[in-house]
Each structure stands twice: as C-alpha cells, then as structure tokens.
Amino acid sequence: MESRCENCIVRQFNSLRAMSKEELKKVSDSKTTKTVKKGEPLFEEGDKLNGVYCVRNGVSKLSKLSANGKDQIVKLASKGEVLGQRSVISQESTNLSAIAVDDMEVCFIPKESINNTLQKNPNFTLEVLRHMAHDLKEADDVIVNISQKTVKQRMAEAFLYLKNNFGEDADGFLALTLSREDISNVVGTATESAIRIISEFKKKGLIHTSGKKIGIKDERKLLEMVEGF
Amino acid sequence: MESRCENCIVRQFNSLRAMSKEELKKVSDSKTTKTVKKGEPLFEEGDKLNGVYCVRNGVSKLSKLSANGKDQIVKLASKGEVLGQRSVISQESTNLSAIAVDDMEVCFIPKESINNTLQKNPNFTLEVLRHMAHDLKEADDVIVNISQKTVKQRMAEAFLYLKNNFGEDADGFLALTLSREDISNVVGTATESAIRIISEFKKKGLIHTSGKKIGIKDERKLLEMVEGF
DNA sequence: ACAATTTACTGATAATTATCATATTTTTAA
DNA sequence: TTAAAAATATGATAATTATCAGTAAATTGT
C-alpha cells in the first residue's frame, strides 16, 4: 500500500503542495507510512519529535491530560493535516498528545526534509505560516468560546462543528463518531454533563442518536442556541 | 521623536531582526509612528488591516467582546510584539480587537513591506513562523488552563504571569497595573469573582494591594495553588 | 476642590456545572 | 456465548461561579 507523495491527494490540503518536485522527492524517499489503531498515540505530551505526521486517513485528537484526569481536546485533525509541525519548528518537545480517534494511516516525515525546505523555499514556509495563522485563529476562537458560552451552547456548537468538518454518513449521522467522553473533552465539561445535554437535545428534537452515533435533526435551532437565543 | 527601524531596539525582540538592510530600510521609509492613549483601540474586531503594528512602548490587550458584554482577553502584547500579523498573513479581517491598556507608542508598517519580504526572505518568514508557533502553543495552553483549572487557580496563575512577563516596580508591585475588570477578562471570570479572590488572596497573605496595584507576597504558595495543592 | 462618574468591593442569592452513586446498556474478550 | 469490563445514562447533591443589589472608594473633569 506504499505510495509516493508526488501522487498523494492529501498533499493538496496541506503545505506540502508548495514543495518543489525535488523537495517532494526527498520527502517521499525519507518518509515512512504507518498505521495507528484507534486509541493508540502518534506521540505524547513531552515527546521530542523527529519529524511530522501527515494524516492520510482517520482522525486524531490533540489533547492534554491534567493531573486530575481531565483531558482537554484542543483540536481534531483529519486527512491532510500535518501534526507535530509546531514542535519541530520551535525545536521544543510537544505540549500536546496526539491520539487516534479512528484507525489511522499516517506518514512520518523526518524533520530534516522539513527544516531544509523551510530554510530554502519561501513559498513553502509561507504556506506553513498560513496554516499556522489559521490554527492560531481557531485556537483564539476556542478560548473565547469556552469563556463566553455556556456548556449547552458549546455542545450545540460542537455538533455543528463535527457536521461541517467531518460530514454525515448515508443515514444522516455525524460521520465522525466520538465517545461521550471525547465529546465532553472537546467541549471542556464533565462527561455526565455532556451526556445530560445530549439527552436534553434529544428530547427537544435537536438531535437523534443510535448507540453512540449522533445525528443532527434541527440545525437551525442548534445555531440559534449557539448564538444565545 | 521619529526614528529609524535600523536603530530600533525593540526590533531585537521580533521577527524584523531577520530582515536584510535593504528590506529594513524600506520598512523604515514606509512606517508611521503613532501614539495610542490608554483605552483607545489600535484596531477592532472585524477590521481589515492594511499593515501590522509594532509595539514600541506600552501594552495592548487582544480581546473579543461577546454579545452579552463579556470581553475575553486572549493575549497581552508589549514592547517588541507585532500585532495584526495573522490577519495580514491570512488576508482576513481580524477576529480580535487590540486596545491600549497603557499609553502606547506603536509603529504602523504597511502590509506591502511585510508581504514582499515574506515572499522573498525565507529567514524572515521562518522567524515569523517561529513566533507564530510560540503564540499557538501559548494559546493551546490557555485553552487547557481555562477548562482544567478553577478560577482561583487561574487567578494565581495570572499574577505569576504578570510578574514574569512584565516585572515589578521599585515598590514590589506588578509593573503592569490592570483594572480588576481586565484581570477578570484575562482569567475568564466575572469581575466580582475576580475581586473576591483578590480579597481572599490578600487575607491569606499571598498578595498585597495598594489601590489597583497588586504585589506578590508569597510566590511559592501561588505556584502551589496553580498546581492544585 | 468638588460633584459626577467610574471602579472597587461585599453580601445575598441564583444559576450553572461537577461530583458521587448507581443502574443500564453496549462492547470486549475469553 | 457469555461473563467481565467499559461506556452510557440518570438522579441526588455539592461545589463553583455568576448575577443582582447596594455601598464605599477612587478617578475624572470642570
């Protein structure tokens, strides 16, 4: 199942598309592909990364575990996203863990290929910069949301986010199925609180569920809820 | 009071130090210096920025106001920091307002100078990228803190942050004096809650105050509190 | 210097959210 | 397949935090 970066579709979604043919060839020659099973880590908080991970398939959560067992998810990364970039760029150990939420297929790209290109190809560097600017904006938005919105509003927002970013399956359920615990860790609340709100939303006809799958029933009302009506 | 970027000390703290002599000259020729009074905005949420602001003096808060009047401060920027970069890089309007917390002196650098250098000087781009990587890490830490720590812990952390980043004056008070409201907006809590906790910390001998000035009395205990003891 | 306005503070109370306990359902693995 | 483990669900309660109301102190502008 090995393949060349030059032909890889996910490259279209990330900064690797700004690489020259030769640079891409080098990356392709040095990369290794690996599969990560659901629940397994790509890397963990504090690790020194020797490269970055390019997601080909599946979804990873970037999160940090606190002393009292709370795990805050900062970002969900899927196809095309590059993980570990920040750590490689600042030459520090990671502040977040990356754990597979799905079975994943990722490529590991040694940092040398990245660093070299960063120093020589301004287009690539600028492209990476643009992605990072986007991530920073999103992170700022999360900060503002957590502190200004109620748990209920953030739950509503999370469902809309999941629909917009990962889509729905044939039966109208969110394509990315997260455990209740993961949902609560995205939203930043206790698992029981998240479950309660799911029940409430179900009663109100905003969502429907089947096992752990969740489907959005009334997007408008969810949106209104996010806005505070 | 006009001066040349080439001789500016604050440049040492930001990405402009990676510019070539000629690039810097261009920036210097196109920049304008302006003063911003305490409480006045450099720019506001939704503005399209035609350049970036380089802080020479004073402190600015980057924040977002919610519908119900809550203002979450995402970052405090002082000497040497460049504001508006993200917006210029992603060519979007800003998602945050920048308001002077102090009287400020800033340089406005038109985006053309920045964009040109970004496309031509990989060292500069990489330097900007490193700064942004740092900001992103800080933002992630804020997210985790808000959701995993209590208001009391975040208050303690805020005081330590203010000491470490802005220092103390001759009398041992935090050099950056924020209103109670601003403190509560950094921490992400109600103003009354912040005030209550300040009173409590005072009683416990962790801090002392004089008017709106706050001094740290027992750094160790504050640290322990942040860690959850 | 003084009235007006803003900011700081305190108490009482309400609302939100977390925690603990426990039951039920689902998933996992022998 | 079936016992064990894990995840989901719900109720009762506690803890945290916000809101409202009102007073005191500090700042501001004239």
Short mmCIF file of C-alpha atoms (C1' of nucleotides) in Angstrom, two decimals:
data_model
loop_
_atom_site.label_atom_id
_atom_site.label_comp_id
_atom_site.label_asym_id
_atom_site.label_seq_id
_atom_site.Cartn_x
_atom_site.Cartn_y
_atom_site.Cartn_z
CA MET A 1 0.00 0.00 0.00
CA GLU A 2 3.09 2.20 -0.20
CA SER A 3 2.85 5.23 -2.42
CA ARG A 4 4.69 8.36 -3.49
CA CYS A 5 3.98 11.79 -2.03
CA GLU A 6 4.05 13.15 -5.56
CA ASN A 7 0.82 11.30 -6.26
CA CYS A 8 -0.76 11.70 -2.85
CA ILE A 9 -4.07 13.51 -2.85
CA VAL A 10 -3.98 14.63 0.75
CA ARG A 11 -0.99 16.81 -0.15
CA GLN A 12 -3.45 19.15 -1.81
CA PHE A 13 -4.82 20.04 1.61
CA ASN A 14 -1.56 20.94 3.30
CA SER A 15 1.62 22.90 2.92
CA LEU A 16 3.43 20.12 1.08
CA ARG A 17 1.77 21.31 -2.10
CA ALA A 18 4.18 24.26 -2.04
CA MET A 19 7.20 21.99 -2.30
CA SER A 20 9.24 21.71 -5.47
CA LYS A 21 9.47 18.42 -7.31
CA GLU A 22 12.91 17.70 -5.95
CA GLU A 23 11.94 18.57 -2.40
CA LEU A 24 8.91 16.37 -2.64
CA LYS A 25 11.01 13.55 -3.97
CA LYS A 26 13.32 13.80 -0.96
CA VAL A 27 10.36 13.78 1.39
CA SER A 28 8.90 10.81 -0.37
CA ASP A 29 12.17 8.90 -0.13
CA SER A 30 12.61 9.60 3.56
CA LYS A 31 9.04 9.18 4.73
CA THR A 32 7.62 6.07 6.33
CA THR A 33 3.99 5.07 6.36
CA LYS A 34 2.39 3.59 9.41
CA THR A 35 -0.98 2.62 10.71
CA VAL A 36 -2.17 3.63 14.14
CA LYS A 37 -5.03 1.80 15.79
CA LYS A 38 -7.88 3.59 17.46
CA GLY A 39 -6.80 4.71 20.90
CA GLU A 40 -3.08 4.48 20.20
CA PRO A 41 -0.87 7.55 20.35
CA LEU A 42 1.04 9.08 17.45
CA PHE A 43 3.03 10.95 20.05
CA GLU A 44 2.57 12.06 23.62
CA GLU A 45 2.96 15.26 25.56
CA GLY A 46 6.60 15.91 26.28
CA ASP A 47 7.93 13.82 23.39
CA LYS A 48 10.70 15.26 21.28
CA LEU A 49 9.57 14.79 17.72
CA ASN A 50 11.98 13.82 15.00
CA GLY A 51 9.54 14.73 12.32
CA VAL A 52 5.98 15.48 11.47
CA TYR A 53 2.98 13.26 10.80
CA CYS A 54 0.85 13.72 7.74
CA VAL A 55 -2.62 12.27 8.15
CA ARG A 56 -3.75 10.13 5.23
CA ASN A 57 -6.76 8.58 6.85
CA GLY A 58 -8.61 8.65 10.11
CA VAL A 59 -8.80 11.31 12.80
CA SER A 60 -6.51 12.21 15.65
CA LYS A 61 -7.25 14.22 18.75
CA LEU A 62 -4.68 16.69 20.04
CA SER A 63 -5.14 16.92 23.76
CA LYS A 64 -3.56 17.45 27.12
CA LEU A 65 -4.20 15.42 30.23
CA SER A 66 -4.35 17.19 33.58
CA ALA A 67 -3.25 15.86 36.94
CA ASN A 68 -6.85 15.16 37.98
CA GLY A 69 -7.53 13.07 34.91
CA LYS A 70 -9.24 15.66 32.73
CA ASP A 71 -8.28 15.53 29.10
CA GLN A 72 -8.89 18.69 27.09
CA ILE A 73 -9.04 18.21 23.33
CA VAL A 74 -7.61 21.23 21.58
CA LYS A 75 -8.08 20.11 18.01
CA LEU A 76 -9.30 17.23 15.88
CA ALA A 77 -7.08 16.59 12.89
CA SER A 78 -8.06 14.61 9.83
CA LYS A 79 -7.00 13.88 6.27
CA GLY A 80 -4.31 16.21 5.04
CA GLU A 81 -3.40 17.77 8.34
CA VAL A 82 0.17 17.82 9.46
CA LEU A 83 0.82 17.13 13.13
CA GLY A 84 3.89 17.97 15.15
CA GLN A 85 4.87 20.91 12.95
CA ARG A 86 4.89 23.40 15.76
CA SER A 87 7.15 21.25 17.85
CA VAL A 88 9.59 20.71 15.00
CA ILE A 89 9.64 24.39 14.11
CA SER A 90 10.29 25.61 17.63
CA GLN A 91 12.58 22.68 18.38
CA GLU A 92 10.77 22.02 21.63
CA SER A 93 9.04 18.95 22.95
CA THR A 94 5.33 18.78 22.22
CA ASN A 95 2.83 20.25 24.65
CA LEU A 96 0.04 18.03 23.39
CA SER A 97 -0.57 14.35 22.79
CA ALA A 98 -1.93 13.07 19.50
CA ILE A 99 -4.13 10.02 19.89
CA ALA A 100 -6.02 8.20 17.17
CA VAL A 101 -9.80 8.51 17.44
CA ASP A 102 -10.20 6.26 14.43
CA ASP A 103 -7.91 3.74 12.88
CA MET A 104 -5.40 5.92 11.11
CA GLU A 105 -2.91 5.82 8.31
CA VAL A 106 -0.20 8.43 8.61
CA CYS A 107 3.12 9.26 7.01
CA PHE A 108 6.04 10.16 9.18
CA ILE A 109 8.31 12.73 7.57
CA PRO A 110 11.72 13.22 9.24
CA LYS A 111 12.32 16.77 10.33
CA GLU A 112 15.41 17.18 8.15
CA SER A 113 13.33 17.26 4.97
CA ILE A 114 11.04 19.82 6.53
CA ASN A 115 13.71 22.04 8.03
CA ASN A 116 15.69 22.09 4.84
CA THR A 117 12.75 23.18 2.80
CA LEU A 118 11.74 25.72 5.42
CA GLN A 119 15.10 27.40 5.04
CA LYS A 120 15.23 27.33 1.29
CA ASN A 121 11.74 27.58 -0.11
CA PRO A 122 9.92 30.74 0.97
CA ASN A 123 6.74 29.56 -0.70
CA PHE A 124 6.67 26.50 1.46
CA THR A 125 7.47 28.46 4.60
CA LEU A 126 4.74 30.95 3.77
CA GLU A 127 2.30 28.15 3.19
CA VAL A 128 3.14 26.61 6.56
CA LEU A 129 2.80 30.06 8.07
CA ARG A 130 -0.66 30.49 6.57
CA HIS A 131 -1.79 27.19 8.03
CA MET A 132 -0.40 28.12 11.41
CA ALA A 133 -2.12 31.51 11.25
CA HIS A 134 -5.35 29.68 10.63
CA ASP A 135 -4.75 27.33 13.56
CA LEU A 136 -3.97 30.27 15.82
CA LYS A 137 -7.19 32.00 14.86
CA GLU A 138 -9.13 28.84 15.59
CA ALA A 139 -7.39 28.47 18.94
CA ASP A 140 -8.26 32.06 19.85
CA ASP A 141 -11.86 31.38 18.93
CA VAL A 142 -11.89 28.33 21.18
CA ILE A 143 -10.58 30.41 24.09
CA VAL A 144 -13.27 32.99 23.60
CA ASN A 145 -15.96 30.34 23.23
CA ILE A 146 -15.03 28.45 26.35
CA SER A 147 -15.10 31.56 28.44
CA GLN A 148 -18.12 33.27 26.96
CA LYS A 149 -20.50 30.46 26.17
CA THR A 150 -22.33 28.03 28.38
CA VAL A 151 -21.72 24.30 28.21
CA LYS A 152 -25.01 23.90 26.38
CA GLN A 153 -24.01 26.42 23.74
CA ARG A 154 -20.63 24.79 23.30
CA MET A 155 -22.26 21.38 22.95
CA ALA A 156 -24.50 22.72 20.21
CA GLU A 157 -21.50 24.28 18.54
CA ALA A 158 -19.53 21.06 18.77
CA PHE A 159 -22.20 19.13 16.88
CA LEU A 160 -22.31 21.76 14.16
CA TYR A 161 -18.53 21.73 14.01
CA LEU A 162 -18.49 17.97 13.62
CA LYS A 163 -21.03 18.14 10.83
CA ASN A 164 -19.22 20.92 8.98
CA ASN A 165 -15.77 19.43 9.30
CA PHE A 166 -16.36 15.70 9.04
CA GLY A 167 -19.71 15.46 7.34
CA GLU A 168 -22.54 12.98 7.70
CA ASP A 169 -22.91 9.35 6.73
CA ALA A 170 -25.59 7.86 4.50
CA ASP A 171 -28.05 7.61 7.39
CA GLY A 172 -27.65 11.22 8.42
CA PHE A 173 -25.43 10.59 11.41
CA LEU A 174 -22.25 12.54 12.03
CA ALA A 175 -19.51 10.77 10.11
CA LEU A 176 -17.07 11.15 12.97
CA THR A 177 -18.32 9.13 15.90
CA LEU A 178 -16.81 10.24 19.16
CA SER A 179 -17.33 8.67 22.55
CA ARG A 180 -19.34 10.75 25.01
CA GLU A 181 -16.12 11.24 26.90
CA ASP A 182 -14.31 12.63 23.86
CA ILE A 183 -17.23 14.95 23.17
CA SER A 184 -17.03 16.25 26.70
CA ASN A 185 -13.30 16.73 26.29
CA VAL A 186 -13.78 18.76 23.14
CA VAL A 187 -16.39 20.91 24.85
CA GLY A 188 -14.48 21.17 28.10
CA THR A 189 -17.03 19.77 30.50
CA ALA A 190 -17.70 16.71 32.64
CA THR A 191 -18.77 13.57 30.80
CA GLU A 192 -22.00 13.37 32.77
CA SER A 193 -22.85 16.95 31.86
CA ALA A 194 -22.27 16.22 28.19
CA ILE A 195 -24.48 13.12 28.37
CA ARG A 196 -27.22 15.05 30.12
CA ILE A 197 -27.18 17.71 27.44
CA ILE A 198 -27.28 15.07 24.73
CA SER A 199 -30.40 13.64 26.39
CA GLU A 200 -31.91 17.10 26.61
CA PHE A 201 -31.17 17.88 22.95
CA LYS A 202 -32.73 14.55 22.03
CA LYS A 203 -35.90 15.36 23.97
CA LYS A 204 -36.09 18.74 22.30
CA GLY A 205 -35.74 17.17 18.88
CA LEU A 206 -32.46 18.88 18.05
CA ILE A 207 -30.56 15.66 17.54
CA HIS A 208 -31.22 11.93 17.37
CA THR A 209 -28.97 9.10 18.39
CA SER A 210 -28.38 5.44 17.73
CA GLY A 211 -25.86 3.90 20.07
CA LYS A 212 -23.00 6.35 20.20
CA LYS A 213 -23.88 7.78 16.82
CA ILE A 214 -25.41 11.23 16.80
CA GLY A 215 -27.36 12.88 14.03
CA ILE A 216 -28.37 16.49 13.67
CA LYS A 217 -32.11 16.97 13.35
CA ASP A 218 -32.64 20.72 13.70
CA GLU A 219 -29.60 22.63 12.58
CA ARG A 220 -31.30 26.00 12.77
CA LYS A 221 -32.25 25.61 16.40
CA LEU A 222 -28.77 24.44 17.25
CA LEU A 223 -27.37 27.52 15.57
CA GLU A 224 -29.77 29.75 17.45
CA MET A 225 -28.68 28.10 20.65
CA VAL A 226 -25.03 28.82 19.87
CA GLU A 227 -25.93 32.45 19.27
CA GLY A 228 -27.69 32.58 22.59
CA PHE A 229 -31.41 32.54 21.82
CA MET B 1 10.67 61.60 18.27
CA GLU B 2 10.83 59.87 14.90
CA SER B 3 13.47 57.23 14.49
CA ARG B 4 14.76 54.59 12.10
CA CYS B 5 13.90 50.92 12.39
CA GLU B 6 17.54 50.16 11.78
CA ASN B 7 18.38 51.60 15.16
CA CYS B 8 15.28 50.47 16.99
CA ILE B 9 15.92 48.25 19.99
CA VAL B 10 12.53 46.59 20.06
CA ARG B 11 13.35 45.03 16.70
CA GLN B 12 15.62 42.64 18.59
CA PHE B 13 12.54 41.05 20.12
CA ASN B 14 10.61 40.37 16.97
CA SER B 15 10.88 38.94 13.51
CA LEU B 16 12.08 42.19 11.96
CA ARG B 17 15.57 41.28 13.07
CA ALA B 18 15.63 38.73 10.28
CA MET B 19 15.22 41.42 7.63
CA SER B 20 18.04 42.46 5.36
CA LYS B 21 19.38 46.01 5.45
CA GLU B 22 17.51 46.97 2.31
CA GLU B 23 14.26 45.43 3.49
CA LEU B 24 14.54 47.21 6.78
CA LYS B 25 15.20 50.48 5.03
CA LYS B 26 12.01 50.06 3.02
CA VAL B 27 10.04 49.31 6.16
CA SER B 28 11.53 52.29 7.88
CA ASP B 29 10.64 54.58 5.00
CA SER B 30 7.06 53.38 4.81
CA LYS B 31 6.28 53.10 8.51
CA THR B 32 4.44 55.70 10.53
CA THR B 33 4.71 56.18 14.27
CA LYS B 34 1.70 56.92 16.37
CA THR B 35 0.69 57.17 19.97
CA VAL B 36 -2.39 55.48 21.32
CA LYS B 37 -3.91 56.64 24.58
CA LYS B 38 -4.96 54.22 27.27
CA GLY B 39 -8.33 52.74 26.37
CA GLU B 40 -8.13 53.60 22.70
CA PRO B 41 -8.11 50.86 20.05
CA LEU B 42 -5.28 50.11 17.64
CA PHE B 43 -7.80 48.15 15.67
CA GLU B 44 -11.11 46.44 16.28
CA GLU B 45 -12.62 43.06 15.61
CA GLY B 46 -13.67 42.80 12.00
CA ASP B 47 -11.29 45.48 10.72
CA LYS B 48 -9.34 44.77 7.58
CA LEU B 49 -5.78 45.64 8.41
CA ASN B 50 -3.54 47.35 5.92
CA GLY B 51 -0.47 46.56 7.90
CA VAL B 52 0.91 45.47 11.22
CA TYR B 53 1.61 47.32 14.43
CA CYS B 54 4.95 47.06 16.14
CA VAL B 55 4.76 47.94 19.81
CA ARG B 56 7.49 50.34 20.97
CA ASN B 57 6.02 51.17 24.34
CA GLY B 58 3.03 50.35 26.47
CA VAL B 59 0.79 47.30 26.50
CA SER B 60 -2.16 46.27 24.38
CA LYS B 61 -4.82 43.72 25.11
CA LEU B 62 -6.06 41.46 22.35
CA SER B 63 -9.63 40.58 23.11
CA LYS B 64 -13.06 39.74 21.82
CA LEU B 65 -16.31 41.16 23.08
CA SER B 66 -19.34 38.88 23.28
CA ALA B 67 -22.96 39.81 22.73
CA ASN B 68 -23.65 39.82 26.46
CA GLY B 69 -20.83 42.26 27.17
CA LYS B 70 -18.12 39.83 28.22
CA ASP B 71 -14.70 40.68 26.93
CA GLN B 72 -12.21 37.82 26.85
CA ILE B 73 -8.56 38.86 26.70
CA VAL B 74 -6.59 36.36 24.66
CA LYS B 75 -3.18 37.95 24.94
CA LEU B 76 -1.34 40.93 26.38
CA ALA B 77 1.25 42.34 23.99
CA SER B 78 4.09 44.63 24.98
CA LYS B 79 7.37 46.05 23.70
CA GLY B 80 8.58 44.35 20.56
CA GLU B 81 5.44 42.41 19.76
CA VAL B 82 3.90 42.69 16.35
CA LEU B 83 0.12 42.87 16.18
CA GLY B 84 -2.11 42.15 13.23
CA GLN B 85 0.35 39.77 11.60
CA ARG B 86 -2.07 36.91 11.48
CA SER B 87 -4.71 38.97 9.80
CA VAL B 88 -2.28 40.30 7.20
CA ILE B 89 -0.88 36.84 6.50
CA SER B 90 -4.25 35.18 6.03
CA GLN B 91 -5.68 38.24 4.31
CA GLU B 92 -8.75 38.13 6.51
CA SER B 93 -10.26 40.69 8.80
CA THR B 94 -9.13 40.45 12.41
CA ASN B 95 -11.01 38.29 14.86
CA LEU B 96 -9.75 40.27 17.83
CA SER B 97 -9.61 43.87 18.94
CA ALA B 98 -6.38 45.44 20.13
CA ILE B 99 -6.92 48.07 22.81
CA ALA B 100 -4.27 50.03 24.69
CA VAL B 101 -4.04 49.13 28.37
CA ASP B 102 -1.34 51.75 28.83
CA ASP B 103 -0.45 54.79 26.82
CA MET B 104 1.29 53.29 23.83
CA GLU B 105 3.73 54.17 21.13
CA VAL B 106 3.47 51.95 18.08
CA CYS B 107 4.77 51.86 14.53
CA PHE B 108 2.41 51.05 11.73
CA ILE B 109 4.07 49.07 8.95
CA PRO B 110 2.09 48.82 5.70
CA LYS B 111 1.44 45.25 4.66
CA GLU B 112 3.26 45.63 1.35
CA SER B 113 6.64 45.77 3.06
CA ILE B 114 5.76 42.69 5.07
CA ASN B 115 4.27 40.66 2.25
CA ASN B 116 7.17 41.39 -0.03
CA THR B 117 9.69 40.24 2.50
CA LEU B 118 7.58 37.20 3.36
CA GLN B 119 7.79 36.09 -0.26
CA LYS B 120 11.46 36.74 -0.74
CA ASN B 121 13.29 36.24 2.51
CA PRO B 122 12.86 32.74 3.92
CA ASN B 123 14.75 33.71 7.06
CA PHE B 124 12.20 36.36 7.82
CA THR B 125 9.29 34.05 7.05
CA LEU B 126 10.79 31.37 9.24
CA GLU B 127 11.26 33.88 12.04
CA VAL B 128 7.63 34.96 11.78
CA LEU B 129 6.66 31.30 11.73
CA ARG B 130 8.64 30.64 14.92
CA HIS B 131 6.85 33.47 16.68
CA MET B 132 3.51 32.24 15.50
CA ALA B 133 4.35 28.71 16.63
CA HIS B 134 5.08 30.15 20.05
CA ASP B 135 1.81 32.07 20.11
CA LEU B 136 -0.09 28.95 19.10
CA LYS B 137 1.48 26.96 21.90
CA GLU B 138 0.54 29.66 24.37
CA ALA B 139 -3.00 29.74 23.04
CA ASP B 140 -3.30 25.97 23.43
CA ASP B 141 -2.06 26.27 26.98
CA VAL B 142 -4.70 28.88 27.70
CA ILE B 143 -7.43 26.59 26.37
CA VAL B 144 -6.26 23.77 28.58
CA ASN B 145 -5.93 26.04 31.60
CA ILE B 146 -9.37 27.53 31.27
CA SER B 147 -11.00 24.15 31.06
CA GLN B 148 -8.93 22.28 33.60
CA LYS B 149 -8.26 24.81 36.32
CA THR B 150 -10.55 26.59 38.74
CA VAL B 151 -10.98 30.34 38.70
CA LYS B 152 -8.83 30.56 41.82
CA GLN B 153 -6.01 28.65 40.17
CA ARG B 154 -6.22 30.79 37.06
CA MET B 155 -6.15 33.96 39.14
CA ALA B 156 -2.99 32.76 40.88
CA GLU B 157 -1.50 31.92 37.52
CA ALA B 158 -2.42 35.30 36.10
CA PHE B 159 -0.50 37.10 38.84
CA LEU B 160 2.56 34.94 38.27
CA TYR B 161 2.24 35.52 34.54
CA LEU B 162 2.09 39.28 35.05
CA LYS B 163 5.17 39.17 37.23
CA ASN B 164 7.16 37.00 34.84
CA ASN B 165 6.21 38.89 31.71
CA PHE B 166 6.01 42.50 32.84
CA GLY B 167 8.07 42.52 36.02
CA GLU B 168 7.71 44.51 39.21
CA ASP B 169 8.21 48.16 40.04
CA ALA B 170 10.53 49.57 42.71
CA ASP B 171 7.95 49.02 45.46
CA GLY B 172 7.39 45.38 44.59
CA PHE B 173 4.08 45.84 42.80
CA LEU B 174 3.36 44.30 39.44
CA ALA B 175 4.68 46.71 36.84
CA LEU B 176 1.61 46.25 34.67
CA THR B 177 -1.41 47.59 36.50
CA LEU B 178 -4.64 46.22 35.16
CA SER B 179 -8.13 47.15 36.25
CA ARG B 180 -10.00 44.45 38.13
CA GLU B 181 -12.19 44.12 35.10
CA ASP B 182 -9.21 43.49 32.81
CA ILE B 183 -7.87 40.93 35.24
CA SER B 184 -11.20 39.13 35.20
CA ASN B 185 -11.16 39.24 31.41
CA VAL B 186 -7.72 37.68 31.27
CA VAL B 187 -8.79 34.94 33.64
CA GLY B 188 -12.17 34.46 32.05
CA THR B 189 -14.43 35.09 35.02
CA ALA B 190 -16.89 37.65 36.36
CA THR B 191 -15.37 40.86 37.72
CA GLU B 192 -16.94 40.29 41.13
CA SER B 193 -15.47 36.81 41.29
CA ALA B 194 -12.02 38.18 40.49
CA ILE B 195 -12.35 40.85 43.17
CA ARG B 196 -13.49 38.30 45.71
CA ILE B 197 -10.49 36.13 45.01
CA ILE B 198 -8.17 39.13 45.27
CA SER B 199 -9.62 39.82 48.72
CA GLU B 200 -9.17 36.20 49.68
CA PHE B 201 -5.55 36.10 48.46
CA LYS B 202 -4.90 39.28 50.43
CA LYS B 203 -6.30 37.75 53.61
CA LYS B 204 -4.19 34.65 53.10
CA GLY B 205 -1.08 36.78 52.66
CA LEU B 206 -0.44 35.69 49.08
CA ILE B 207 -0.60 39.20 47.66
CA HIS B 208 -0.86 42.78 48.88
CA THR B 209 -2.53 45.72 47.23
CA SER B 210 -2.48 49.48 47.15
CA GLY B 211 -5.28 51.00 45.16
CA LYS B 212 -5.44 48.97 41.98
CA LYS B 213 -1.80 47.96 42.27
CA ILE B 214 -1.12 44.38 43.22
CA GLY B 215 2.08 42.92 44.62
CA ILE B 216 3.04 39.30 45.00
CA LYS B 217 3.90 38.35 48.56
CA ASP B 218 4.13 34.57 48.51
CA GLU B 219 5.12 33.29 45.12
CA ARG B 220 5.62 29.73 46.29
CA LYS B 221 2.11 29.41 47.65
CA LEU B 222 0.68 30.91 44.49
CA LEU B 223 2.61 28.37 42.47
CA GLU B 224 1.37 25.56 44.66
CA MET B 225 -2.15 26.82 44.18
CA VAL B 226 -1.74 26.76 40.40
CA GLU B 227 -0.52 23.18 40.64
CA GLY B 228 -3.58 22.30 42.70
CA PHE B 229 -2.35 21.93 46.29
"C1'" DA C 1 -11.94 71.46 45.43
"C1'" DC C 2 -15.90 69.17 44.45
"C1'" DA C 3 -19.65 66.94 42.10
"C1'" DA C 4 -20.08 63.26 38.86
"C1'" DT C 5 -18.68 59.16 37.16
"C1'" DT C 6 -16.31 55.16 37.26
"C1'" DT C 7 -14.18 51.47 39.66
"C1'" DA C 8 -13.73 48.55 43.61
"C1'" DC C 9 -15.80 45.94 46.99
"C1'" DT C 10 -19.25 42.95 49.79
"C1'" DG C 11 -23.39 40.29 50.72
"C1'" DA C 12 -27.26 37.51 49.32
"C1'" DT C 13 -28.88 34.58 46.13
"C1'" DA C 14 -29.43 32.12 41.84
"C1'" DA C 15 -27.69 29.53 38.14
"C1'" DT C 16 -24.54 26.53 36.28
"C1'" DT C 17 -21.72 22.77 36.39
"C1'" DA C 18 -19.22 18.97 38.77
"C1'" DT C 19 -19.21 15.04 41.59
"C1'" DC C 20 -20.80 10.86 43.57
"C1'" DA C 21 -23.70 6.93 43.44
"C1'" DT C 22 -25.82 3.63 40.90
"C1'" DA C 23 -28.42 1.42 37.16
"C1'" DT C 24 -28.50 0.10 32.43
"C1'" DT C 25 -26.72 -0.79 28.10
"C1'" DT C 26 -23.05 -1.83 25.00
"C1'" DT C 27 -18.69 -3.63 23.86
"C1'" DT C 28 -14.88 -6.71 24.52
"C1'" DA C 29 -12.56 -10.73 25.02
"C1'" DA C 30 -12.04 -15.42 26.73
"C1'" DT D 1 -22.00 -17.18 24.07
"C1'" DT D 2 -21.39 -15.38 27.98
"C1'" DA D 3 -19.03 -13.27 31.85
"C1'" DA D 4 -16.39 -9.14 32.55
"C1'" DA D 5 -15.36 -4.66 31.50
"C1'" DA D 6 -16.35 -0.37 29.68
"C1'" DA D 7 -19.41 3.16 28.22
"C1'" DT D 8 -23.78 5.39 28.68
"C1'" DA D 9 -27.41 7.14 31.35
"C1'" DT D 10 -29.92 9.31 35.27
"C1'" DG D 11 -30.76 11.05 39.99
"C1'" DA D 12 -29.30 13.40 44.12
"C1'" DT D 13 -26.34 16.53 45.89
"C1'" DA D 14 -22.37 19.53 46.40
"C1'" DA D 15 -19.31 22.87 44.72
"C1'" DT D 16 -18.26 26.55 41.92
"C1'" DT D 17 -19.23 30.60 39.75
"C1'" DA D 18 -22.39 34.29 38.10
"C1'" DT D 19 -25.72 37.68 38.89
"C1'" DC D 20 -28.08 41.24 41.26
"C1'" DA D 21 -28.18 44.83 44.63
"C1'" DG D 22 -26.11 48.11 47.07
"C1'" DT D 23 -22.12 50.64 49.46
"C1'" DA D 24 -17.52 52.58 49.60
"C1'" DA D 25 -13.60 54.30 47.49
"C1'" DA D 26 -11.07 56.25 43.84
"C1'" DT D 27 -10.73 58.96 39.46
"C1'" DT D 28 -12.04 62.36 36.38
"C1'" DG D 29 -13.27 66.60 34.61
"C1'" DT D 30 -14.62 71.25 35.48
#
